[in-house]
Structures are given as structure tokens and as C-alpha cells.
Tab-separated table of C-alpha atoms in Angstrom:
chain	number	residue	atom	x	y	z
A	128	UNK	CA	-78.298	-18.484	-10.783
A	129	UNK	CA	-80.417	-17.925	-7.790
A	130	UNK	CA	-84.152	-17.803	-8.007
A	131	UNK	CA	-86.141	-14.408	-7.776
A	132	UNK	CA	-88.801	-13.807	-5.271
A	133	UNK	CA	-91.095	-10.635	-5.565
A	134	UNK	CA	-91.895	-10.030	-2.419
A	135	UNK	CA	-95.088	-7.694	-1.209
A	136	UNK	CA	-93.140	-4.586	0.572
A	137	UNK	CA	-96.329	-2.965	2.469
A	138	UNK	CA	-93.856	-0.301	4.311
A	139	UNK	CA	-94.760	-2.465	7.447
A	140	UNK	CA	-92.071	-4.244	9.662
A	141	UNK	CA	-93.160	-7.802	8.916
A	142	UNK	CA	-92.550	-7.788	5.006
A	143	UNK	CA	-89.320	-5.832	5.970
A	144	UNK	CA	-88.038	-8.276	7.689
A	145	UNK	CA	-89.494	-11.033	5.079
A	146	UNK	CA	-87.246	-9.509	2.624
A	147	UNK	CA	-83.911	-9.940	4.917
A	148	UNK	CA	-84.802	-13.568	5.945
A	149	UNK	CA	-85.184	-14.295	1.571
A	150	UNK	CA	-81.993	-12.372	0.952
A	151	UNK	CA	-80.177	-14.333	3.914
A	152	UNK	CA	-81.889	-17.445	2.003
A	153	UNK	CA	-79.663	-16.644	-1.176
A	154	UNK	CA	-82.704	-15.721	-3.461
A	155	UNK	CA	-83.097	-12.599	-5.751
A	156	UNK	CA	-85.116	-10.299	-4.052
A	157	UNK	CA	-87.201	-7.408	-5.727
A	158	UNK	CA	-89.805	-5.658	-3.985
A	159	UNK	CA	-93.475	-4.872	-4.864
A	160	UNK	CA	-95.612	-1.940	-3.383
A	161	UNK	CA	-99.375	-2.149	-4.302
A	162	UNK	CA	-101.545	1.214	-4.471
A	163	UNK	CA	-105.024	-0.051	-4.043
A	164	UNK	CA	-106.695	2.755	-2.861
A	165	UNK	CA	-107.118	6.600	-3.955
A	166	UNK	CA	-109.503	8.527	-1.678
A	167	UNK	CA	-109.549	12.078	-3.461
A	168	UNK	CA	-110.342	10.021	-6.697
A	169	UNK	CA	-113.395	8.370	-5.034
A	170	UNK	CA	-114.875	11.558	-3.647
A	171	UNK	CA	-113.255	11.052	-0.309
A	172	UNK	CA	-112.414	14.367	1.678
A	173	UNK	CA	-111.831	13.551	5.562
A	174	UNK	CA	-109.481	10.521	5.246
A	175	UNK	CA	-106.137	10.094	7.367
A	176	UNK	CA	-103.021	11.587	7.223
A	177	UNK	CA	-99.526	10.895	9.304
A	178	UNK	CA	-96.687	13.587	9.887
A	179	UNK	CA	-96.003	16.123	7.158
A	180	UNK	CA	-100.208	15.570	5.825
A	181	UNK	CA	-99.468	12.532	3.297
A	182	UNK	CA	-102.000	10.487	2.903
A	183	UNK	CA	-100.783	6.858	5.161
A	184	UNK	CA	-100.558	4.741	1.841
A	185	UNK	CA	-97.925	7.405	0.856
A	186	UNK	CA	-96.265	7.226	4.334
A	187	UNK	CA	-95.970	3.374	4.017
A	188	UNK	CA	-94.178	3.770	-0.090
A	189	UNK	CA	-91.926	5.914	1.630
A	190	UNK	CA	-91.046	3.657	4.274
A	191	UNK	CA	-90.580	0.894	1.792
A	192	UNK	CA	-88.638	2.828	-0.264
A	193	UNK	CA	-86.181	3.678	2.672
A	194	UNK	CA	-85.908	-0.545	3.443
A	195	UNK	CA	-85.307	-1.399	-0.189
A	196	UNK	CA	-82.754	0.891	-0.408
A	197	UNK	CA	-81.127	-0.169	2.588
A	198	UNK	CA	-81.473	-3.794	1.942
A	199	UNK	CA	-80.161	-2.832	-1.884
A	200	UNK	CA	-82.870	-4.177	-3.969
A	201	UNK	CA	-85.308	-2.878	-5.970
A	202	UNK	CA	-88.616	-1.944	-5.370
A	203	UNK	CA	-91.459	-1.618	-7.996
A	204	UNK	CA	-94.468	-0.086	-7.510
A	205	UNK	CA	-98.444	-0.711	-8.934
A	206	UNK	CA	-101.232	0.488	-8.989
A	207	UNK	CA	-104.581	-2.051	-8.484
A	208	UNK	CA	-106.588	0.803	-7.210
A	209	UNK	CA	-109.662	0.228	-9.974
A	210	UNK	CA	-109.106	-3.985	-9.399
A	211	UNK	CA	-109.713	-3.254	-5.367
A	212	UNK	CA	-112.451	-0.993	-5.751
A	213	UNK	CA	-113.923	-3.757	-8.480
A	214	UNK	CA	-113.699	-7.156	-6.583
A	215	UNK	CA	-113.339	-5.889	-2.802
A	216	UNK	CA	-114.667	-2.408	-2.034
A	217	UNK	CA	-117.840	-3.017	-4.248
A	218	UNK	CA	-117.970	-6.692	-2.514
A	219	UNK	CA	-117.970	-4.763	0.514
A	220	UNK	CA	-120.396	-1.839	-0.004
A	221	UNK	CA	-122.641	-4.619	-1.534
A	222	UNK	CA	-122.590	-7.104	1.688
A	223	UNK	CA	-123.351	-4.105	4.126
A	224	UNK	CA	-126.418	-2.955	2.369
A	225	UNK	CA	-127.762	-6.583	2.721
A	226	UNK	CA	-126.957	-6.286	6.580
A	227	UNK	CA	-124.741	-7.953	6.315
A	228	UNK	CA	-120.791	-8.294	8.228
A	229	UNK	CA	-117.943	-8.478	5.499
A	230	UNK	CA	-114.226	-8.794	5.729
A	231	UNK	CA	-112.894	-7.042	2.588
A	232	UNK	CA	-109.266	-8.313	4.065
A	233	UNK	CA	-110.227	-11.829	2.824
A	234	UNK	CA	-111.319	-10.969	-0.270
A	235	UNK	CA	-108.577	-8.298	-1.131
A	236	UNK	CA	-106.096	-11.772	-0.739
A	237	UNK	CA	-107.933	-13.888	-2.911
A	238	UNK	CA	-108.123	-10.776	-5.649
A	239	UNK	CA	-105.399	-8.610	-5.336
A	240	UNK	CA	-102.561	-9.996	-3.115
A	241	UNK	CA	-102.656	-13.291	-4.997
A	242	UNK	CA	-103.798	-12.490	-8.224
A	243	UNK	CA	-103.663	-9.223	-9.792
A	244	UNK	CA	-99.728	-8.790	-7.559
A	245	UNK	CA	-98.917	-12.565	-8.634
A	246	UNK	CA	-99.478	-11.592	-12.340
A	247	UNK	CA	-97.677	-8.104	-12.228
A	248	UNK	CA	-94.533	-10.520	-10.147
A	249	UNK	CA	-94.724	-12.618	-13.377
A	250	UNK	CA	-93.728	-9.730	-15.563
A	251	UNK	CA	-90.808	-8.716	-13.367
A	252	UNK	CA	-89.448	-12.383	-14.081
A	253	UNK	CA	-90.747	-13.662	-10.570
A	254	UNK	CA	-90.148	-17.685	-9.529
A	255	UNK	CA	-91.940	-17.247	-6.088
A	256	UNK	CA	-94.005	-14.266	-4.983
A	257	UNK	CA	-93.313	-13.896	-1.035
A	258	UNK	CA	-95.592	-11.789	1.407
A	259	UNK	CA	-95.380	-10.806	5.565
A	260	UNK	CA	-98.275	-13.169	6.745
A	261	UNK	CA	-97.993	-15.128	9.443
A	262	UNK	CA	-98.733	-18.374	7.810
A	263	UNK	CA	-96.423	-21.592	6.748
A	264	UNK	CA	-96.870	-24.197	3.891
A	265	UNK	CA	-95.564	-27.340	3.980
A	266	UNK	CA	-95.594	-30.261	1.154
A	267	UNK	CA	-98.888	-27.872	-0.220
A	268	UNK	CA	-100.849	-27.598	2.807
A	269	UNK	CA	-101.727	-24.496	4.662
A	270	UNK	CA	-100.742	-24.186	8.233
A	271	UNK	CA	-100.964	-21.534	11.074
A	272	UNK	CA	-98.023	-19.653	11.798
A	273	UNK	CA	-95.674	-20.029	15.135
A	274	UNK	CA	-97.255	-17.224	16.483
A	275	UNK	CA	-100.573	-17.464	17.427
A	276	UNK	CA	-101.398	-14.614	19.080
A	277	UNK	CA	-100.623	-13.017	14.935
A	278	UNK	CA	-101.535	-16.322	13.134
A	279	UNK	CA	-103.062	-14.793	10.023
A	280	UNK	CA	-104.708	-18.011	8.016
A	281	UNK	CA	-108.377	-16.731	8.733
A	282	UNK	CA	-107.531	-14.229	6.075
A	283	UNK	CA	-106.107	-16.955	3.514
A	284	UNK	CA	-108.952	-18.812	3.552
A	285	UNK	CA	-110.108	-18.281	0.598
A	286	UNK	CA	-106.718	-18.509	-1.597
A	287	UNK	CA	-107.225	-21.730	-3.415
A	288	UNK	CA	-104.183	-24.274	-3.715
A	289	UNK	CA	-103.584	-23.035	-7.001
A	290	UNK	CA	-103.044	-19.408	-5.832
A	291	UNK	CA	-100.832	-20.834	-3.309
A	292	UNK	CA	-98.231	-22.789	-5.315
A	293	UNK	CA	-94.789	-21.045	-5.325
A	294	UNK	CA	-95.740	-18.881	-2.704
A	295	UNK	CA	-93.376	-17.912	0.611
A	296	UNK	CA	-94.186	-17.272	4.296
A	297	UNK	CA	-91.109	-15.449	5.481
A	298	UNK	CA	-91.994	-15.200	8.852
A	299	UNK	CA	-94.222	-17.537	9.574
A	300	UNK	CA	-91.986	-19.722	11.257
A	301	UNK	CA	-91.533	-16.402	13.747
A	302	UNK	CA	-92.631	-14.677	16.553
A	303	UNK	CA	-93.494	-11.104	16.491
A	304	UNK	CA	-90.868	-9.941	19.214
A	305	UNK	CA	-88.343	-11.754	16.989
A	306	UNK	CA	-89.389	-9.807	13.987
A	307	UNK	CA	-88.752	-6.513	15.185
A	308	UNK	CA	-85.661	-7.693	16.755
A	309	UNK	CA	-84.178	-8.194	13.593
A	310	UNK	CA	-85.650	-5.354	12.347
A	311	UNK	CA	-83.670	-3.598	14.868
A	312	UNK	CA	-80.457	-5.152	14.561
A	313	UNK	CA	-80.720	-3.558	10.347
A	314	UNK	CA	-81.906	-0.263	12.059
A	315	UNK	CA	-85.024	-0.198	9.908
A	316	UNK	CA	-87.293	2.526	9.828
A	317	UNK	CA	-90.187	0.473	10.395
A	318	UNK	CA	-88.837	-1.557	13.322
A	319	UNK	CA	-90.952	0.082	15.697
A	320	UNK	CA	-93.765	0.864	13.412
A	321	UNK	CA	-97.095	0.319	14.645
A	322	UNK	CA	-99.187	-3.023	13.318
A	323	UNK	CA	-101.635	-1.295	10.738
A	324	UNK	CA	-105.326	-2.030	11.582
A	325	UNK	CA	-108.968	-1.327	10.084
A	326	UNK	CA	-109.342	-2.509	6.132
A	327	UNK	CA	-106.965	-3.614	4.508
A	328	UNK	CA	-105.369	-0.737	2.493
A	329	UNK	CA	-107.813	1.617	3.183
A	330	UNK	CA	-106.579	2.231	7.139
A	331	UNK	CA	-107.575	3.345	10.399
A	332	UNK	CA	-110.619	5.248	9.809
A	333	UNK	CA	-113.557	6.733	11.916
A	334	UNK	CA	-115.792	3.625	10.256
A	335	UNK	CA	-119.037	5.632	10.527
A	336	UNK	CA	-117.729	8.725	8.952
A	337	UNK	CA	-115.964	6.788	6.316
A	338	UNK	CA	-118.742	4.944	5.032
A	339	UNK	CA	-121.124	8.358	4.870
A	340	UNK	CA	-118.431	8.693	1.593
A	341	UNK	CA	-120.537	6.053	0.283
A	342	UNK	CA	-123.470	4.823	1.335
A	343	UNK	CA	-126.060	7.015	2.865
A	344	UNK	CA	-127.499	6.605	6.442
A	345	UNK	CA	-130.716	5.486	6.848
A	346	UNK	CA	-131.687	5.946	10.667
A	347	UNK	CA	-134.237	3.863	12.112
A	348	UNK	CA	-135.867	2.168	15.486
A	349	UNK	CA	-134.123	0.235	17.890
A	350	UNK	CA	-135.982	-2.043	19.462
A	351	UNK	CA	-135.549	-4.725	22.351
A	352	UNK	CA	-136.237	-7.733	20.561
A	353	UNK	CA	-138.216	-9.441	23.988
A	354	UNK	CA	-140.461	-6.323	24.730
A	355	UNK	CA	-141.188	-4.997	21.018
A	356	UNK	CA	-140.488	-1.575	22.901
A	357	UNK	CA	-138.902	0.947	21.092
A	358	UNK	CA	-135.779	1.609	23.282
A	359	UNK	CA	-133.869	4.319	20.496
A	360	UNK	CA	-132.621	5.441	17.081
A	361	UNK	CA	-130.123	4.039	15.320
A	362	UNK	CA	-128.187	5.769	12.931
A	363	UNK	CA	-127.929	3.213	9.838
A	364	UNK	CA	-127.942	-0.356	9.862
A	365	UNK	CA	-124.809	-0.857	7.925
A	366	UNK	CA	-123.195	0.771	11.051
A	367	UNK	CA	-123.924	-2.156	13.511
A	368	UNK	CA	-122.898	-5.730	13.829
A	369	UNK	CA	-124.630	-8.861	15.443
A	370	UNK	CA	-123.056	-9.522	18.881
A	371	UNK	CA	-122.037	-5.484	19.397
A	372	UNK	CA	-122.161	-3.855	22.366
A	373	UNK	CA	-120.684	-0.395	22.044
A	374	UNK	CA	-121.982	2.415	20.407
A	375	UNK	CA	-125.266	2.097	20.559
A	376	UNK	CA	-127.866	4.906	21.361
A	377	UNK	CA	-129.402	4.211	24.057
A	378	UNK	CA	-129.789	4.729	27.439
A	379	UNK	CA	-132.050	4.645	31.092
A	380	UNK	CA	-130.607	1.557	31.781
A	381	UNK	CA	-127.374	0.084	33.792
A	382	UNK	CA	-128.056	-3.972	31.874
A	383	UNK	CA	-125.443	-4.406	29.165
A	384	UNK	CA	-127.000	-4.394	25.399
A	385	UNK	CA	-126.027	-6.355	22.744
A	386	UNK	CA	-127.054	-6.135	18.835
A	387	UNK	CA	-128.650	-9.621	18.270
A	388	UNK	CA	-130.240	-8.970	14.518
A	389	UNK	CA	-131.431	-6.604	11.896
A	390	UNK	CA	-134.989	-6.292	9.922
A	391	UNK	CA	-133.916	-4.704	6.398
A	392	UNK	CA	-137.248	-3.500	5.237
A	393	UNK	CA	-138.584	-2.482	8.541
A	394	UNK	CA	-135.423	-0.577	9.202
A	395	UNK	CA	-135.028	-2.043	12.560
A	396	UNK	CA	-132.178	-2.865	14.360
A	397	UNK	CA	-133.130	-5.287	17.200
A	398	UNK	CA	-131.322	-5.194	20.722
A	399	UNK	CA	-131.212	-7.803	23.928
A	400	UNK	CA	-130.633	-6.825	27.331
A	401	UNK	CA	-128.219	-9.365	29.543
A	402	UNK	CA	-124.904	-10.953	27.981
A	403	UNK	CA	-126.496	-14.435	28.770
A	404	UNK	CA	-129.623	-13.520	26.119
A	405	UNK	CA	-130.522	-16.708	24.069
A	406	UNK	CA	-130.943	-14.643	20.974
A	407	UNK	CA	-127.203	-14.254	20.342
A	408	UNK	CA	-126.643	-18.186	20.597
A	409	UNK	CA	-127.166	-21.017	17.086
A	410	UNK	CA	-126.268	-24.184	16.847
A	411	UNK	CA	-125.615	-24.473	13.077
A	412	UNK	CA	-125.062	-22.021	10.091
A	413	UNK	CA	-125.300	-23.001	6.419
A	414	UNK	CA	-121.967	-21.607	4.612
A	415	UNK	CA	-121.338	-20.888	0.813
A	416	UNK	CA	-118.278	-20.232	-1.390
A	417	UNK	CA	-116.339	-22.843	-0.081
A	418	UNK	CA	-112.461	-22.737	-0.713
A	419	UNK	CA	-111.958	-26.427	0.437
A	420	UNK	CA	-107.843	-26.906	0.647
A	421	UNK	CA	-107.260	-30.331	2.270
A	422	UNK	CA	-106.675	-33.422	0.601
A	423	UNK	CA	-109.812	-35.388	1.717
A	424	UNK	CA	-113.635	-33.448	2.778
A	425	UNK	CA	-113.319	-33.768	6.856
A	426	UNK	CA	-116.761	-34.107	8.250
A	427	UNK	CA	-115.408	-32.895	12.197
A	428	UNK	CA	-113.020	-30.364	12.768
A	429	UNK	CA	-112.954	-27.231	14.346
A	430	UNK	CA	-113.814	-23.681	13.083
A	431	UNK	CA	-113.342	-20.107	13.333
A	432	UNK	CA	-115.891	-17.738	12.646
A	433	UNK	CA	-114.147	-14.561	13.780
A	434	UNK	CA	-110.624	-13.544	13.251
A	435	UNK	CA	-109.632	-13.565	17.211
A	436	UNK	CA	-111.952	-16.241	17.910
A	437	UNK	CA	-110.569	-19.653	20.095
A	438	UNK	CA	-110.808	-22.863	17.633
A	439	UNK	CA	-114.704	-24.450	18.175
A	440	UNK	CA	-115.478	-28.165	17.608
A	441	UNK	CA	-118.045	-28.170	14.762
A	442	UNK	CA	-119.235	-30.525	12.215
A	443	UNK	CA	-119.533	-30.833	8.568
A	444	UNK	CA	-122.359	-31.777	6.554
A	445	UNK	CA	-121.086	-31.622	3.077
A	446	UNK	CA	-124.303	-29.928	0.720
A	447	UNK	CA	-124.628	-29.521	-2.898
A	448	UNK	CA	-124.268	-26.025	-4.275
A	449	UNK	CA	-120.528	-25.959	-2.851
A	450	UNK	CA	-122.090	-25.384	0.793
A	451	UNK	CA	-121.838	-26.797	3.632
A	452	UNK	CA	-123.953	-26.756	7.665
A	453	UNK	CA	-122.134	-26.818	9.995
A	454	UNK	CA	-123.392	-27.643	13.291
A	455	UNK	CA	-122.034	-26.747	17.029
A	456	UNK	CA	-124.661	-28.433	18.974
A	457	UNK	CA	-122.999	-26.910	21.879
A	458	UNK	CA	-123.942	-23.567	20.985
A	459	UNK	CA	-122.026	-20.589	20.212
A	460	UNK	CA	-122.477	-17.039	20.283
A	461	UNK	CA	-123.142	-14.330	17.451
A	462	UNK	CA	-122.107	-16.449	14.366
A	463	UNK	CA	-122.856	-13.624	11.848
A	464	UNK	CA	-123.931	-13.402	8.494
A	465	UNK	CA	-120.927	-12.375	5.984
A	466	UNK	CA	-118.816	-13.382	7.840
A	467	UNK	CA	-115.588	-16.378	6.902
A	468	UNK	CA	-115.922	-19.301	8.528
A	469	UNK	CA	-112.481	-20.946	8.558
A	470	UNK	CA	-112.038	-24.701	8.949
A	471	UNK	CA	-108.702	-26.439	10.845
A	472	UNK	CA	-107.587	-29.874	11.697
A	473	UNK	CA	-105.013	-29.311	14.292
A	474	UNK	CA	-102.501	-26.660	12.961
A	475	UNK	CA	-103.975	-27.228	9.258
A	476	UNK	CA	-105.801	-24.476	7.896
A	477	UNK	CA	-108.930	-26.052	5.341
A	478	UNK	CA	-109.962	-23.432	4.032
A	479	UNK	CA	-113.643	-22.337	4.400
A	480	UNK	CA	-116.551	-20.252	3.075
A	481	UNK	CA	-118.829	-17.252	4.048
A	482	UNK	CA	-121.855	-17.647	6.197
A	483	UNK	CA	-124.788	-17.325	4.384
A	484	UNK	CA	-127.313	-18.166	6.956
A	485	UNK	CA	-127.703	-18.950	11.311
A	486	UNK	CA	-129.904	-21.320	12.642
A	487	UNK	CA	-131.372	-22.662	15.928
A	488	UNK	CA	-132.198	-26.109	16.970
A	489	UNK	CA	-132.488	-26.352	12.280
A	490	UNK	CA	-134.428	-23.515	11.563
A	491	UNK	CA	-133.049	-19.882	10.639
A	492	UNK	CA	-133.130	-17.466	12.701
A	493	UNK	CA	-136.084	-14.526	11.623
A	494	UNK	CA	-134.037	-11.649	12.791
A	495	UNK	CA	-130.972	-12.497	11.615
């Protein structure tokens, strides 16, 4: 009797094709679509919609719908919207009024793609669950997929082994060109869908606007951090992150501007003039909730601390408290608080934790 896999079916190309690639692999296949988010419920008026005015999450069922059916296997669907807002929308309203930069994508993995979805896959009889990442596993261990330019193990990073264990990576082994190939050759519906972007299940979204739903702007000074000169008005702080250059509010001069910190209780959002200003660059940042998933605590690797990031040569010194400081002597530019920063040896992914604080030269940095 061949095993079942419940796999994630997002309406998206990539777990489309997942599907075909477990169904070619001989395994029962039954499909999954997770609701996580309700925007009229949560007060929401000016989100998204696509085509005939549904709502995108409604697009995407549909389209899932239409691949199941074609593919002839079932497809299931839940609803995790009160789990998502509980342990990743709060997580992220929470981070951004500290001033913080959050990825809710990481954190709706470790809660609701591998948790609350692996349970519900238990109840539908499930061996393996199976999702579209671009990711591999091998004898346990976490590796990036084929494709780096999609390589998606930044956002596992804080899936712990355990969460991992019968788990499948379709396409990891794939390139994206190869993906919608196939997804072409079955004449799927989403084999020329667009990559979805912004947070995870909540969409493409004017981000300003959106968050106005739910936490209130608080404008304030900008000012350039080497003059103490008032320079404009920001219009929240929540709005900005550390190393931005776009969108800010001010003007009378040709330099380029970059966000290099924020004062919480002075309201302040502090600015730099020059993309070779020494405020954006530390040389160590101390990092909490570690998700360690190698064999053996590695004391140099390298590290991401952005999702599109090139790998940097860092090392480890291994703190109580589950943290750890890790140091790039070398310097690097806007490491930001709330941020993941994801550990690798070679095409292993480690794991790795959230930044909790930047320093310079071993001291923290005041306006960060």
C-alpha cells in the first residue's frame, strides 16, 4: 500500500508541481489548503483583490482546486486564521512597535506550516507532509535547494529537526524554469502564475496603508544623525527599516540617504547622508532564539542576515541564554534588529536565531 503525503497546495505553481513529482513517486497524494488570514474579520477594508473582486487567498483555493482536480486527488481545506493571527501577526505587530524589522514568513513556518498543518495532515492519515520550498534534506540535515537564485532555507530556519522529520522537498532538487515547464506540459492553471510576494498569506499590500489597519502612526523628526539637524518628518517609525533608502521625506539635497537607526521614546528616526556612512556598518551582533540544527556547535561558518543576502564569513561565540555573538570583523552593512540570522556550512543550512542586538568594535550601537 503506498504511503500518503499531505502536501501544502498554496494555489501557486511550485506546490503544483510538488504534487505531480509525489504522484510520479508512487505515493498517495491529498492536498491541503490553509486559510490563515481573514481581513473583513480583522477590521480590514482596503485589502487586495484579483479578477472578478475575490479576495487573492480565494483566487489561490480556486486555483488549487482546479490542479487537484486535474491531478485527481483530493484537496482539503483549513482554516488557522486565529493560530496566524496568535503566534505570527501578533509576533509581528509586537516586533514593529519595538522598532524593530520582523519576518512573519519565518515564524508562520515554525507555527503554522509545520505545526498547526502537520497536526491537521495527521488526522487525514498523513505518513509525510510535503510543501513547494526550495529546500532538500538529506540523512536529517537541512540543505539549500538547486536553485539558488529561489533557495528558500532562510525561511526554515527556525523549524527544529523534530518539525522536520518525515517532511518532503518536492522541488528542491529543481530549477524554477523546470518547474513551470512541467507545469506546462499538465496545462496547469498556475503554470504561468506570478511568484506571490509581501507576507506570507497576507499578500501584496501597500505596507504603509496596511499597517494603519493596526497600529496607529506616530509621525516624528528626522534627523541626520552627524549634524543633529532636523532634515524632515517621518510618518511612523514602524514604517522604516535600518539600511532604507526609498521613501523617505525629505528633500534639498542630490546625496543619497539611508535610514541608519531609530530613538523610540524621542520619536526620532535618524538618517546618514553618503552610501559609504560608517553608521550603517558593525562588526558583531548578539543573536537569541537559536534553532541550532547541525550535529556538532560550529564556531566559523558563514551567515545570512537578509533573505537575498550573499553568504558572509562570521564567527560563533557560543553564550548562555541560547545566544550566540557573532562577529564579522570585516564589517558588514545594516545588520538589523529582528531580523533571522541564518547559519551555513557549505550547502548546509544550521539553523539560526533573531538578532537581538548590533555592535561596533564590542559595544552596541546607541541608535540602533
Amino acid at each position: 500500500m503506498p504511503k500518503k503525503v499531505v502536501i501544502g497546495m498554496s494555489g501557486g505553481v511550485d506546490s503544483s508541481v510538488a504534487a505531480i513529482i509525489l504522484q510520479k513517486q508512487g505515493y498517495e497524494v491529498v492536498g491541503l489548503f490553509m486559510r490563515n488570514w481573514d481581513s473583513l474579520a480583522d477590521g480590514e477594508l482596503d485589502g487586495p483583490t484579483v479578477n472578478n473582486g475575490q479576495c487573492p487567498q480565494e483566487a489561490d483555493y480556486e486555483d488549487a482546486k482546479k490542479v487537484c482536480e486535474k491531478l485527481g486527488i483530493p484537496l482539503y481545506r483549513k482554516d488557522f486564521v486565529k493560530e496566524y493571527w496568535d503566534y505570527v501577526f501578533t509576533y509581528f505587530l509586537d516586533e514593529l512597535k519595538k522598532g524593530r524589522t520582523p519576518n512573519p514568513d519565518i515564524m508562520c513556518n515554525k507555527y503554522i506550516k509545520f505545526d498547526m498543518f502537520e497536526r491537521e495532515a495527521r488526522k487525514l492519515g498523513a505518513d509525510y507532509i510535503a510543501t513547494g520550498h526550495y529546500a532538500r534534506l538529506k540523512d536529517g540535515h537541512l540543505l539549500r535547494g538547486v536553485d539558488s537564485n529561489k533557495d528558500q532555507t532562510y525561511f526554515l530556519s527556525q523549524v527544529s529537526k523534530k518539525q522536520l522529520e518525515n517532511v518532503l522537498f518536492p522541488v528542491g532538487d529543481m530549477i524554477k524554469k523546470d518547474v513551470r515547464k512541467i507545469a506546462e506540459e499538465y496545462d496547469l492553471i498556475t503554470a504561468k502564475k506570478k511568484d506571490s510576494t509581501g507576507i506570507c498569506f497576507i499578500g501584496e499590500r501597500n505596507f504603509k496603508n496596511f499597517l494603519k489597519n493596526y497600529l496607529p502612526n506616530q509621525p516624528g523628526n528626522i534627523v541626520n544623525i552627524e549634524t543633529n539637524e532636523v532634515v524632515g518628518k517621518h510618518i511612523g517609525l514602524m514604517n522604516y527599516t535600518i539600511g532604507q533608502r526609498k521613501g523617505l521625506n525629505v528633500g534639498g539635497t542630490k546625496d543619497k540617504m539611508f535610514v541608519v537607526g531609530k530613538d523610540l521614546e524621542k520619536n526620532i528616526l535618524y538618517i546618514c547622508l553618503g552610501e559609504d556612512n560608517d553608521y550603517l556598518i558593525s562588526t558583531s551582533c548578539l543573536v537569541n532564539e537559536i534553532n541550532y540544527l547541525g550535529d556538532e556547535k560550529l564556531t566559523k561558518v558563514t551567515a545570512k542576515f537578509r533573505y537575498r543576502q550573499q553568504d558572509i564569513p562570521v564567527e560563533l561565540e557560543w553564550l548562555e541564554n541560547n545566544e550566540v555573538l557573532v562577529k564579522y570583523p570585516q564589517g558588514v552593512k545594516a545588520v538589523t534588529p529582528g531580523q533571522a540570522c541564518v547559519f551555513y556550512n557549505g550547502e548546509e543550512c544550521l539553523g539560526g536565531g533573531i538578532i537581538k542586538e548590533v555592535r561596533k568594535n564590542d559595544k552596541k550601537l546607541w541608535y540602533l
